[in-house]
Coordinates of C-alpha atoms and ligand atoms in Angstrom, one line a residue:
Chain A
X1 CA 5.8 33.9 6.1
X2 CA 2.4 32.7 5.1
X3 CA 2.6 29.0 3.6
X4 CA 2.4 28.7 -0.2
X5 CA -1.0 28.1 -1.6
X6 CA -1.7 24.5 -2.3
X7 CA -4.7 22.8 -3.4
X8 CA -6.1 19.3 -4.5
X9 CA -7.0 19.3 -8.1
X10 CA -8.4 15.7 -8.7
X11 CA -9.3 12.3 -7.4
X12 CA -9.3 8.9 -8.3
X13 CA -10.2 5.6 -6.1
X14 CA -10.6 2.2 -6.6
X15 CA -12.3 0.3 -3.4
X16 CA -12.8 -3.4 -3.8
X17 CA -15.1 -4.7 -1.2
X18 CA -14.8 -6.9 0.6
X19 CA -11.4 -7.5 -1.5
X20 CA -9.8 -7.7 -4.6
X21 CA -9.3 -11.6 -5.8
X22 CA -7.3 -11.0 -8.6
X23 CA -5.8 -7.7 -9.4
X24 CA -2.5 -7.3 -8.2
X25 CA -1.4 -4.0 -6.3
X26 CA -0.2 -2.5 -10.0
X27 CA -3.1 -3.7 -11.3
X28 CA -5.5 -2.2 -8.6
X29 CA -3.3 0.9 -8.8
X30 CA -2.8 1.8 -12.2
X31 CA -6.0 2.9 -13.6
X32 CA -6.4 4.6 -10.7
X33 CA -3.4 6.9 -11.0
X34 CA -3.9 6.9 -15.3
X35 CA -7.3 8.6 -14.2
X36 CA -6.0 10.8 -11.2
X37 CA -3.6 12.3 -13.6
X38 CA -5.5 12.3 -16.7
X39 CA -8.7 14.9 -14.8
X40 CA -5.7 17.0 -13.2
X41 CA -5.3 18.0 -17.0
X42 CA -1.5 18.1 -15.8
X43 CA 0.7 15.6 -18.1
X44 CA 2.5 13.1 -16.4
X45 CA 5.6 14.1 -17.7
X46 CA 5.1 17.6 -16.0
X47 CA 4.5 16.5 -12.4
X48 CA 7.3 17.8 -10.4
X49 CA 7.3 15.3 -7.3
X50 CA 5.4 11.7 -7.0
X51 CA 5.6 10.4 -3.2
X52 CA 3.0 7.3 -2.0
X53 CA 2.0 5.8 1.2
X54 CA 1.9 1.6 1.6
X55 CA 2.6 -0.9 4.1
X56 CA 4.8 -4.2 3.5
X57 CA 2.9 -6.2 6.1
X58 CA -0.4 -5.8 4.5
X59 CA 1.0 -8.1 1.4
X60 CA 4.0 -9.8 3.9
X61 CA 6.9 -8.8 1.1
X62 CA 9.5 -6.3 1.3
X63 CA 9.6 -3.6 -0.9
X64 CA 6.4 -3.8 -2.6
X65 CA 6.5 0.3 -2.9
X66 CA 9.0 -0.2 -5.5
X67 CA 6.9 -2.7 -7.2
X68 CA 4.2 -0.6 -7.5
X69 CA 6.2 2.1 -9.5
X70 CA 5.4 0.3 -12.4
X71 CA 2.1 2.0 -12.1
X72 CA 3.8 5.1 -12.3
X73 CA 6.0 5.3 -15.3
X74 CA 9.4 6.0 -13.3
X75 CA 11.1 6.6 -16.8
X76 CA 12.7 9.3 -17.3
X77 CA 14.0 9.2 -14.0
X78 CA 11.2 11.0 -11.3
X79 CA 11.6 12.7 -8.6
X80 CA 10.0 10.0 -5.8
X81 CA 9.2 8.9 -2.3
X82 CA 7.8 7.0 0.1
X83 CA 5.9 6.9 3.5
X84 CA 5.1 3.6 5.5
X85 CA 2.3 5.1 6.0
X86 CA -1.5 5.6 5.0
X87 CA -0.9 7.9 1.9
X88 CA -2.9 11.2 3.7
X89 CA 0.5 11.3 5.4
X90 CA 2.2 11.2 1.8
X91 CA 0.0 14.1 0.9
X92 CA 1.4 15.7 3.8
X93 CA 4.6 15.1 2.8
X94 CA 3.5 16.2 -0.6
X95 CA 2.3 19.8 0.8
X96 CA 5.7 20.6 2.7
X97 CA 8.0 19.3 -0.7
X98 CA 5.8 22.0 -2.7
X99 CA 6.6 24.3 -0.1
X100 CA 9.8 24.6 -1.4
X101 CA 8.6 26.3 -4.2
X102 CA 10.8 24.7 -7.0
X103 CA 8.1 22.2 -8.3
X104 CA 5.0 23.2 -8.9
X105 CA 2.6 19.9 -8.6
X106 CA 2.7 16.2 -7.1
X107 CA 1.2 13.0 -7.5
X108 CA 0.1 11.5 -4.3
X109 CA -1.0 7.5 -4.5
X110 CA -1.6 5.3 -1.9
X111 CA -2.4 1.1 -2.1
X112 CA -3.6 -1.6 0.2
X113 CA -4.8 -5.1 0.0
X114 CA -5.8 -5.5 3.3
X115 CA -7.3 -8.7 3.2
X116 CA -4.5 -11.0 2.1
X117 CA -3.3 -11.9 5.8
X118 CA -5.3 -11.5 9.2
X119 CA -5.7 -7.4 9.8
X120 CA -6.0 -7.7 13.3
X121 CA -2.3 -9.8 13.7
X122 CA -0.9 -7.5 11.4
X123 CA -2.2 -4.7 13.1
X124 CA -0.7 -6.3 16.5
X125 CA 2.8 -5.5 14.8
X126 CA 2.3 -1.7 15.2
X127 CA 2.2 -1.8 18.6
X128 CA 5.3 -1.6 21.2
X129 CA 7.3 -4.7 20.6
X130 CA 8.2 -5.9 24.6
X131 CA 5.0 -5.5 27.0
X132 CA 1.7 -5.3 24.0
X133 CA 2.7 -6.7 20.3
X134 CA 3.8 -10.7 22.3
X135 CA 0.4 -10.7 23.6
X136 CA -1.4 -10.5 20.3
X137 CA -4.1 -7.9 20.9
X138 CA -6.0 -7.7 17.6
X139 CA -7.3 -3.7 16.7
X140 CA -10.9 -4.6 17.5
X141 CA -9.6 -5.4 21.2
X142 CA -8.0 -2.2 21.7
X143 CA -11.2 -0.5 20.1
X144 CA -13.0 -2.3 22.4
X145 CA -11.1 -0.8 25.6
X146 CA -11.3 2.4 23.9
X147 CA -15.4 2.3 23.4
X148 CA -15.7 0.6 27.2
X149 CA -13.5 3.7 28.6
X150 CA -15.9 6.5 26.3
X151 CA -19.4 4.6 27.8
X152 CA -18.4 4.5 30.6
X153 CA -17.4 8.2 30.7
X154 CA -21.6 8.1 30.1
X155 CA -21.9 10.9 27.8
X156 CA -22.8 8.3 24.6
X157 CA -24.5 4.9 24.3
X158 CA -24.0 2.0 22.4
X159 CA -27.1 3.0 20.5
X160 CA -24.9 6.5 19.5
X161 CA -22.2 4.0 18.0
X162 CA -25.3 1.7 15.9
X163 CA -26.5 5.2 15.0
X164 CA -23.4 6.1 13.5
X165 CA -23.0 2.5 11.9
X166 CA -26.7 3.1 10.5
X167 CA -25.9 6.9 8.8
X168 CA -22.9 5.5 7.2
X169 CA -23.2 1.8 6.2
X170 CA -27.2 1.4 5.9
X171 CA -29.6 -0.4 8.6
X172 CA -31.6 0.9 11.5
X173 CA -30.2 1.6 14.6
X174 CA -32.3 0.5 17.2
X175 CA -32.0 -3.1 15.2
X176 CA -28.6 -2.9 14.5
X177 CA -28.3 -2.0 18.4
X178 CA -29.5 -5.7 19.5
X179 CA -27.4 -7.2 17.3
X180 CA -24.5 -9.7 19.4
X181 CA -21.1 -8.3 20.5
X182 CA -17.9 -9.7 18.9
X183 CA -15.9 -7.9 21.6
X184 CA -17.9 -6.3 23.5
X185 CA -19.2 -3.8 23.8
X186 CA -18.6 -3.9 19.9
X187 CA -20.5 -5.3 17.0
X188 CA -19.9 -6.7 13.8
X189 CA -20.8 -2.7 12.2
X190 CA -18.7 -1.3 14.8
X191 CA -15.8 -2.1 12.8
X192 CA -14.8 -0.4 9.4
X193 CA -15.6 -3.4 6.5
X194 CA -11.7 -4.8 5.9
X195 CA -11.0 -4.3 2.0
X196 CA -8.3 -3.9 -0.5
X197 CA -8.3 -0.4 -2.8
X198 CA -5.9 2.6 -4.3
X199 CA -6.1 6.3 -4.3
X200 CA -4.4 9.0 -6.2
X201 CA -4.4 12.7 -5.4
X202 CA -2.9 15.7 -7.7
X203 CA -1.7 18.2 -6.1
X204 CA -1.1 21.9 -7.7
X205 CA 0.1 25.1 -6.6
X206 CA -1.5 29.1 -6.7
X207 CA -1.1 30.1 -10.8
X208 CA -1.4 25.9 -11.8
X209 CA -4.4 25.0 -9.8
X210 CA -6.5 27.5 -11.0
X211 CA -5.7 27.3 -14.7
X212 CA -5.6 23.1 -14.3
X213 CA -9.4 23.2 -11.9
X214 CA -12.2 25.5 -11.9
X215 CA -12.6 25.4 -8.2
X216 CA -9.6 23.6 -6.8
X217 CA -9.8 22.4 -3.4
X218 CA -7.1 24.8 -1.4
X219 CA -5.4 23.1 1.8
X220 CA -6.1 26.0 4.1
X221 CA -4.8 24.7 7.1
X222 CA -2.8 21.5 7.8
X223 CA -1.2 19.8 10.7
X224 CA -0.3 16.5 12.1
X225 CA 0.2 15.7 15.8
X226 CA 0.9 12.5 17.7
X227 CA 0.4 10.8 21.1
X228 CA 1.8 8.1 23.7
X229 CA 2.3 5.2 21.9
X230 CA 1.5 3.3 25.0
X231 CA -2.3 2.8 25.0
X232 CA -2.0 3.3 29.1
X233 CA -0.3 6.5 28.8
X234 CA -3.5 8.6 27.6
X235 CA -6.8 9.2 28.0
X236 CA -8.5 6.9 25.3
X237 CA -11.9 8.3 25.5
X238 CA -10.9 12.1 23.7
X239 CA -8.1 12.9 21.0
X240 CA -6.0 15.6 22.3
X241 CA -4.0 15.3 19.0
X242 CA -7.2 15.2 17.0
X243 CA -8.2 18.8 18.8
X244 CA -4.8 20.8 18.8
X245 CA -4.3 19.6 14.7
X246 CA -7.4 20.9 14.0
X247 CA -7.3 24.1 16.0
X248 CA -3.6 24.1 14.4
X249 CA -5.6 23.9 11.1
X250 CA -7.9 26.3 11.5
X251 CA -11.4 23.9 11.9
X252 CA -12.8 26.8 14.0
X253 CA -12.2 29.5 12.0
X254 CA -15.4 29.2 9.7
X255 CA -18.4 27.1 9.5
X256 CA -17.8 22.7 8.2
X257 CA -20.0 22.3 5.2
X258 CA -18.6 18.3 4.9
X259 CA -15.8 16.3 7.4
X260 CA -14.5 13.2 6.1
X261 CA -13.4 11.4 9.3
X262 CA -11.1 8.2 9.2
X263 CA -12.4 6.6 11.6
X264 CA -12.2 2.7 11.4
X265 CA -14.9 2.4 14.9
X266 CA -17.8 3.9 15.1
X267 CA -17.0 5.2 18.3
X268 CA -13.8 6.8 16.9
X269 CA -16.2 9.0 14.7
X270 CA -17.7 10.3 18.3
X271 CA -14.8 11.0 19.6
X272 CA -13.1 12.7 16.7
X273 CA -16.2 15.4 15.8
X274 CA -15.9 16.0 19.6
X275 CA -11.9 16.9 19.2
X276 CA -13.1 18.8 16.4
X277 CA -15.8 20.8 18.0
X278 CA -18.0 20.0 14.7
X279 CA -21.7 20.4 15.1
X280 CA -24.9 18.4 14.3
X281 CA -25.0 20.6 11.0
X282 CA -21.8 19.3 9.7
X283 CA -22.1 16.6 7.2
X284 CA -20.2 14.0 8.6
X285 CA -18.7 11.2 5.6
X286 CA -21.5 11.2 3.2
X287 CA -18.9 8.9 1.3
X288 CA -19.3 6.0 4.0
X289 CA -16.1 6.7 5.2
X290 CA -13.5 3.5 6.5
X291 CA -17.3 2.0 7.8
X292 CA -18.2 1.2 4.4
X293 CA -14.5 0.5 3.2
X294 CA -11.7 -0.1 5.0
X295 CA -8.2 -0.5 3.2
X296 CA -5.3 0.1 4.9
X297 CA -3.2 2.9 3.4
X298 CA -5.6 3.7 1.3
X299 CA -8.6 5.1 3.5
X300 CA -6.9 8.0 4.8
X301 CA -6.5 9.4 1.6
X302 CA -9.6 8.8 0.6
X303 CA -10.9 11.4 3.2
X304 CA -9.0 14.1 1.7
X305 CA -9.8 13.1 -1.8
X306 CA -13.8 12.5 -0.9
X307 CA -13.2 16.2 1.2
X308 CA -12.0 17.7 -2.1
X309 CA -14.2 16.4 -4.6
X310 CA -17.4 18.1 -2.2
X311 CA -15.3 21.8 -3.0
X312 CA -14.1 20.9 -6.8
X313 CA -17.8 19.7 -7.8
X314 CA -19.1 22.7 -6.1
X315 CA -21.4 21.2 -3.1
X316 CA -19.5 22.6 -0.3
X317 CA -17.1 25.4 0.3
X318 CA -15.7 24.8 3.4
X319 CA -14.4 20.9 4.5
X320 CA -12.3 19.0 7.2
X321 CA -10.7 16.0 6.1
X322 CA -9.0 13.5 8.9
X323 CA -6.7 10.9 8.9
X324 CA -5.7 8.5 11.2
X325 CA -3.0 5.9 12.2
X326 CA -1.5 4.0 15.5
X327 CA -3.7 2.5 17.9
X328 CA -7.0 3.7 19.4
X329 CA -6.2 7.3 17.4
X330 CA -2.4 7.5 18.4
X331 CA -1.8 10.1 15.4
X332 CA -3.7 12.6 13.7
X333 CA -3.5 14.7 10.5
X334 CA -6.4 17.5 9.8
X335 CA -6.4 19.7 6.5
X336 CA -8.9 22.6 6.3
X337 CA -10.5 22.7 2.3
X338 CA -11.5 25.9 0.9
X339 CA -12.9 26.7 -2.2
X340 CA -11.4 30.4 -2.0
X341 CA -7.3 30.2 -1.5
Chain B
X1 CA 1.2 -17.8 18.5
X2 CA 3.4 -16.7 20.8
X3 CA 5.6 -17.4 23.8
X4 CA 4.5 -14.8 26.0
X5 CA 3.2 -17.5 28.2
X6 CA 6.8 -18.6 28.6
X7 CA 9.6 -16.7 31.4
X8 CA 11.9 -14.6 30.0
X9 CA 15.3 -15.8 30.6
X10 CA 17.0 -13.9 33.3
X11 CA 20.9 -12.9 32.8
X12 CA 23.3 -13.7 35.6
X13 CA 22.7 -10.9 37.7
X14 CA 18.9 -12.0 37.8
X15 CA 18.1 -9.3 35.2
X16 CA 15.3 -9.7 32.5
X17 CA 17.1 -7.4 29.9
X18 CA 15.8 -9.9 26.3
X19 CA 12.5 -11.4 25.3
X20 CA 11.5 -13.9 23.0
X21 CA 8.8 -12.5 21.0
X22 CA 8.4 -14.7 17.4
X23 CA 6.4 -13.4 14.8
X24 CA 4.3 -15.1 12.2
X25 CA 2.3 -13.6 10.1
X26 CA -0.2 -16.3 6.8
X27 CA -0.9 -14.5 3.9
X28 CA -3.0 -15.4 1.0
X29 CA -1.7 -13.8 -2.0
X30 CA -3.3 -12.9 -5.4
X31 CA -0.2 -13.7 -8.3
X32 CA -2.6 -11.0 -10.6
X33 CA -4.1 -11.2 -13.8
X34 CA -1.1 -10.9 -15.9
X35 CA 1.3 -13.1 -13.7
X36 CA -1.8 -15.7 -13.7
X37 CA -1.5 -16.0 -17.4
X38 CA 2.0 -16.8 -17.3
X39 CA 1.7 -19.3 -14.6
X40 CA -1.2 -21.2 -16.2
X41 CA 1.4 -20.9 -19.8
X42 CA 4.3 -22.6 -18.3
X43 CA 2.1 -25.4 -17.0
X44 CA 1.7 -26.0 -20.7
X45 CA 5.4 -25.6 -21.5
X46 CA 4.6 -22.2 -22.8
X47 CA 6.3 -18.8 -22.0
X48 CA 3.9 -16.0 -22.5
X49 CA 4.2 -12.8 -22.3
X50 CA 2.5 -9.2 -23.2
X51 CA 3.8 -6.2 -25.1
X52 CA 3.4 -1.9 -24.2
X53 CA 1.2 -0.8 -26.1
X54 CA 3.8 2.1 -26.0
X55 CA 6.9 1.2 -25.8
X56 CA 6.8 -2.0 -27.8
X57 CA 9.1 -3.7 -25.3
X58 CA 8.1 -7.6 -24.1
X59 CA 8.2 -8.3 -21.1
X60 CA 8.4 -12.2 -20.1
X61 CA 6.8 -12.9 -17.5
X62 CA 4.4 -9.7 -18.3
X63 CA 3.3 -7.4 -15.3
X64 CA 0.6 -5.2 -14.2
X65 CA 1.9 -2.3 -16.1
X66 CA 4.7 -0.7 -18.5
X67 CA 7.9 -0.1 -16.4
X68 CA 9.1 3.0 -18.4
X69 CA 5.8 3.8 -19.8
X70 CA 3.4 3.4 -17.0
X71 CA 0.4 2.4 -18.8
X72 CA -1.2 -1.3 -18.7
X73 CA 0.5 -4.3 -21.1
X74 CA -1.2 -4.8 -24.4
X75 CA -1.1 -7.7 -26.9
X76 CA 0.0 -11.2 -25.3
X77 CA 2.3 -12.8 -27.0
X78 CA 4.4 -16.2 -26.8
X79 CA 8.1 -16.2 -26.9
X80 CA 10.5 -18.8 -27.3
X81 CA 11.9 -20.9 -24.7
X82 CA 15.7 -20.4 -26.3
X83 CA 17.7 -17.2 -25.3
X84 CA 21.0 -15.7 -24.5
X85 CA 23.1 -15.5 -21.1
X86 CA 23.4 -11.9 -20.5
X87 CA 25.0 -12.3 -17.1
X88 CA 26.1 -15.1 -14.4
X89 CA 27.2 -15.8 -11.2
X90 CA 28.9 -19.0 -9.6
X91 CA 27.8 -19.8 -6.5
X92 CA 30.2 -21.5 -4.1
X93 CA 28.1 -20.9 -1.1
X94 CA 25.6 -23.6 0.3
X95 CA 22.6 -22.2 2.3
X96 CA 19.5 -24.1 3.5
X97 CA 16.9 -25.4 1.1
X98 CA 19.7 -26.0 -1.9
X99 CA 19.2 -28.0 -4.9
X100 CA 22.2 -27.9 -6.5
X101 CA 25.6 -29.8 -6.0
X102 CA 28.4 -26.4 -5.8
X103 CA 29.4 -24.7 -7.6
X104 CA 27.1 -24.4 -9.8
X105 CA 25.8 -21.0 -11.8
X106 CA 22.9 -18.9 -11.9
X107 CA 22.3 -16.7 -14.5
X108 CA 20.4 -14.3 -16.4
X109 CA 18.6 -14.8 -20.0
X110 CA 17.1 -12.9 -22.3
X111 CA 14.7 -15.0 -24.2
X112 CA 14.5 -14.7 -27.9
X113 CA 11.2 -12.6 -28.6
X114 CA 11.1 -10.6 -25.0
X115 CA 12.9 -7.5 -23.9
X116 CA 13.7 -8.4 -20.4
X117 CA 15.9 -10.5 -18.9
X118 CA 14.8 -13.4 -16.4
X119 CA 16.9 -15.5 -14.1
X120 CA 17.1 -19.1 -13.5
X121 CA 19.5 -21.7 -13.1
X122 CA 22.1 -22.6 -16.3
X123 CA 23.7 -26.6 -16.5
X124 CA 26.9 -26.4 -17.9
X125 CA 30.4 -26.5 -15.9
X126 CA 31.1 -23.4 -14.8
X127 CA 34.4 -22.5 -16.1
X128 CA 32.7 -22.7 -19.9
X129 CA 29.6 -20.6 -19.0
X130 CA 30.2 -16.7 -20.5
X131 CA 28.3 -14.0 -21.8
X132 CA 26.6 -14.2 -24.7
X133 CA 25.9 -18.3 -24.3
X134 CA 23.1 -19.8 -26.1
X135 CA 20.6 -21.4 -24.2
X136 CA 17.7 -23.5 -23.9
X137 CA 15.2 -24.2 -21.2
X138 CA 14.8 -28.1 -19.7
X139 CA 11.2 -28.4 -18.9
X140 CA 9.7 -30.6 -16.3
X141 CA 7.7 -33.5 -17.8
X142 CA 4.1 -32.3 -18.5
X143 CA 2.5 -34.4 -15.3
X144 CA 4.7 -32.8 -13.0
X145 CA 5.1 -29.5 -13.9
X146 CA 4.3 -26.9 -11.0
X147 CA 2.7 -23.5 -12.3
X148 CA 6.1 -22.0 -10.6
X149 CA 9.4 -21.1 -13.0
X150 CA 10.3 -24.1 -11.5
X151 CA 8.7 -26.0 -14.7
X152 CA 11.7 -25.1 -16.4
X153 CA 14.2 -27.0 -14.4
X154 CA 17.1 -25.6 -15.9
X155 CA 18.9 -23.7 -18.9
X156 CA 21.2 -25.7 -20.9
X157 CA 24.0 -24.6 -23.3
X158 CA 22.6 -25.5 -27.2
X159 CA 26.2 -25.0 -28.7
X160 CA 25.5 -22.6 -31.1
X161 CA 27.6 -19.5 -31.5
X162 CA 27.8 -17.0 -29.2
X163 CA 25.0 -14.0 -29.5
X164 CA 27.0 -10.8 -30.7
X165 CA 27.3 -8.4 -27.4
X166 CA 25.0 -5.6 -29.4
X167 CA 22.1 -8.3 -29.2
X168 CA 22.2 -8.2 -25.6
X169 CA 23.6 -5.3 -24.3
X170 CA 20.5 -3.4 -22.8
X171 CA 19.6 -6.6 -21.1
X172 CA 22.4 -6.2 -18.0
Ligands
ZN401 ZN1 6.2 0.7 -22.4

């Protein structure tokens, strides 16, 4: 049985960067739901599913999903969920519940304020509790094995990740490249800029998208694979799960107009268009990607909602969008967007 | 940070089988715009709050959006610092960082003017509190007053009537 036909119909962000100093998560996240919804042209009322992606470290309370309902409207009763997890993987979730075939559309949010505690502790939490997580290894670290390990496989150079920095976030790579480390053999533009945000995603299926969206973005392919938690128990420098979600997706199968990549390294942006086999014609995040903005939660979305918007507003036909989450690329999520279901 | 520098304890048998691995975690966090304005009222021994734009409903302290309605909170507005005790609990249990002599009772009112209930901490001997109870809030003297709910030190009975069950029904 061929999976139902699914697209994204609209998008709405909201990055603060380098953070948001007085907004509150609802108060990042509502106009940014109010204005996902409102260009879906689906009313609220009618959306038959609402599941978001969120993290209680980021903000250090418990239950802060259920907070941020209040964006939402839960009343009369909705049918809800929730993934500890950047919301791409909601939209995932999102995809399969419309599988079903009962319900019809979905709201898909995500939130993060990143920068209200130290991202590299709170990162340090993710990772497995007895031999790594009591030593206190901060994600720019464990990038920093990661990038050691792909140089020193010698197929790239540090001037490869500056050149990545420079396409995405501004500056000139052969400056940028003589810049200090801050763990080497990072820089400071190695690293995705840490910031606070929201995203909302409608979701509709065959008959609604294409009265609701002149070209609605249709999920062609989409798969999720994960690997070794333990960073020792893989090969660092290539994304095995990166490669079999995308062939698992269908990347191959026609030519990559756009590929939003969540990739928080520069680096990481090597070595997933290598997993993905995409080319030097393939637009790689014209949006800036997590370089220019990274919130947790939030950015992964953001790469399918940037994706989409390339396919709705008519600029592309074919896209990738990535998301990413673990350590050093644990797991990986890959949707193939078509502008023909 | 941590105690990974320290040896794990060994069981009898010379086993490691638990760590020690404490966590702590600083966080600077942003009250919000709304909650902002209520925490910069009750320094001033006001309680303000905002109204839906939709709905109609109060809500004291006001938050980032409508509950039901889902839409950002419209007109602020100041409500009284009287209400009703919609529901209570005695507490007989001490645990760390305790202010109170037990029992004592904790409660939650429904201020007059908002359509949400808030909780706090109601002086009166516990076998006379019920529902329904009229109360007022004891504020902290001006100079000492922390932008916190903890500038109202306490709710005290005001010995009115009791507030008929239909005033404060939804508020449960
Ligand atoms: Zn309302």
């Amino acid at each position: 049985m061929s999976p139902r036909e699914i697209a994204i119909v609209s998008y709405a962000s909201l990055l603060a960067v380098p953070g948001e100093p007085q907004r509150d998560e609802v108060e990042l996240l509502l106009p940014v739901v109010t204005e996902a919804v409102a260009r879906s042209g689906i009313p609220k009322r009618e959306l038959g599913f609402t599941v978001s992606g969120s993290c209680d470290y980021l903000g250090g309370r418990p239950f802060s999903f259920v907070m941020a309902l209040d964006a939402i409207g839960a009343w009369p009763p909705i049918a809800e969920s929730h993934v500890e997890m950047d919301g791409a993987f909601a939209l995932y979730e999102a995809w399969v519940r419309l599988q079903c075939g009962d319900v019809d559309s979905a709201l898909v949010y995500a939130f993060g304020r990143s920068t209200q505690g130290d991202l590299g502790r709170v990162l340090a939490q993710q990772l497995d509790p007895y031999t790594l997580s009591p030593l206190w290894p901060d994600d720019t670290a464990l990038a920093a094995l990661q990038a050691r390990a792909l140089l020193d496989r010698g197929r790239v150079s540090e001037r490869d990740f500056a050149a990545v920095a420079a396409r995405t976030r501004g500056g000139d790579a052969d400056e940028l490249v003589q810049r200090p480390y801050t763990v080497a053999p990072l820089r400071a533009h190695d690293r995705g800029t840490v910031a606070d945000g929201a995203a909302a995603v409608v979701l509709a299926a065959g008959d609604l998208a294409r009265k609701v969206c002149k070209r609605p973005a249709w999920i062609r392919g989409i798969d999720h694979r994960i690997e070794q938690h333990q960073l020792g128990q893989r090969d660092l420098t290539r994304s095995v799960s990166t490669a079999l979600a995308g062939e698992r997706a269908g990347v191959g199968k026609g030519p990559v107009d756009v590929a939003e990549l969540y990739a928080p390294y520069t680096h990481q942006e090597l070595i997933l268009r290598e997993a993905l086999g995409l080319g030097e014609g393939v637009e790689v995040n014209p949006s800036g990607g997590a370089l220019a903005a990274h919130p947790l939660m939030v950015a992964g979305l953001s790469r399918f909602g940037e994706a989409a918007e390339r396919i709705i507003d008519g600029s592309a036909n074919r896209a990738v969008a990535h998301a990413t989450s673990g350590p050093c690329l644990q797991q990986n999520l890959v949707a193939v967007l078509e502008a023909a279901p | 940070m941590s105690d990974a520098s320290k040896p794990a304890k060994k069981d009898a048998d010379g086993e490691v089988r638990r760590i020690k691995a404490p966590v702590k975690l600083d966080y600077t966090v942003t009250a919000g715009l709304a909650l902002s304005r209520f925490l910069k009222g009750v320094t001033a021994g006001k309680l303000l709050g905002q109204r839906c734009g939709v709905c109609s409903k109060v809500y004291v302290p006001p938050r980032g959006g409508c509950p039901t309605c889902g839409v950002g909170m419209g007109e602020q507005v100041e409500v009284k610092d009287t209400g009703t005790l919609t529901t209570f609990c005695i507490v007989n249990v001490p645990f760390e960082g305790q202010t109170m002599k037990l029992p004592y009772v904790y409660g939650l009112i429904a201020l007059d003017g908002a359509d949400n209930a808030l909780h706090h901490l109601i002086l009166a001997p516990p076998e006379e509190v019920r529902m329904g109870m009229r109360l007022r809030a004891e504020w902290v003297p001006p100079e000492s007053r922390p932008a916190s709910m903890e500038a109202i030190r306490w709710f005290v009975p005001t010995g009115e009537p009791d507030a008929p069950w239909d005033s404060y029904k939804e508020h449960l």
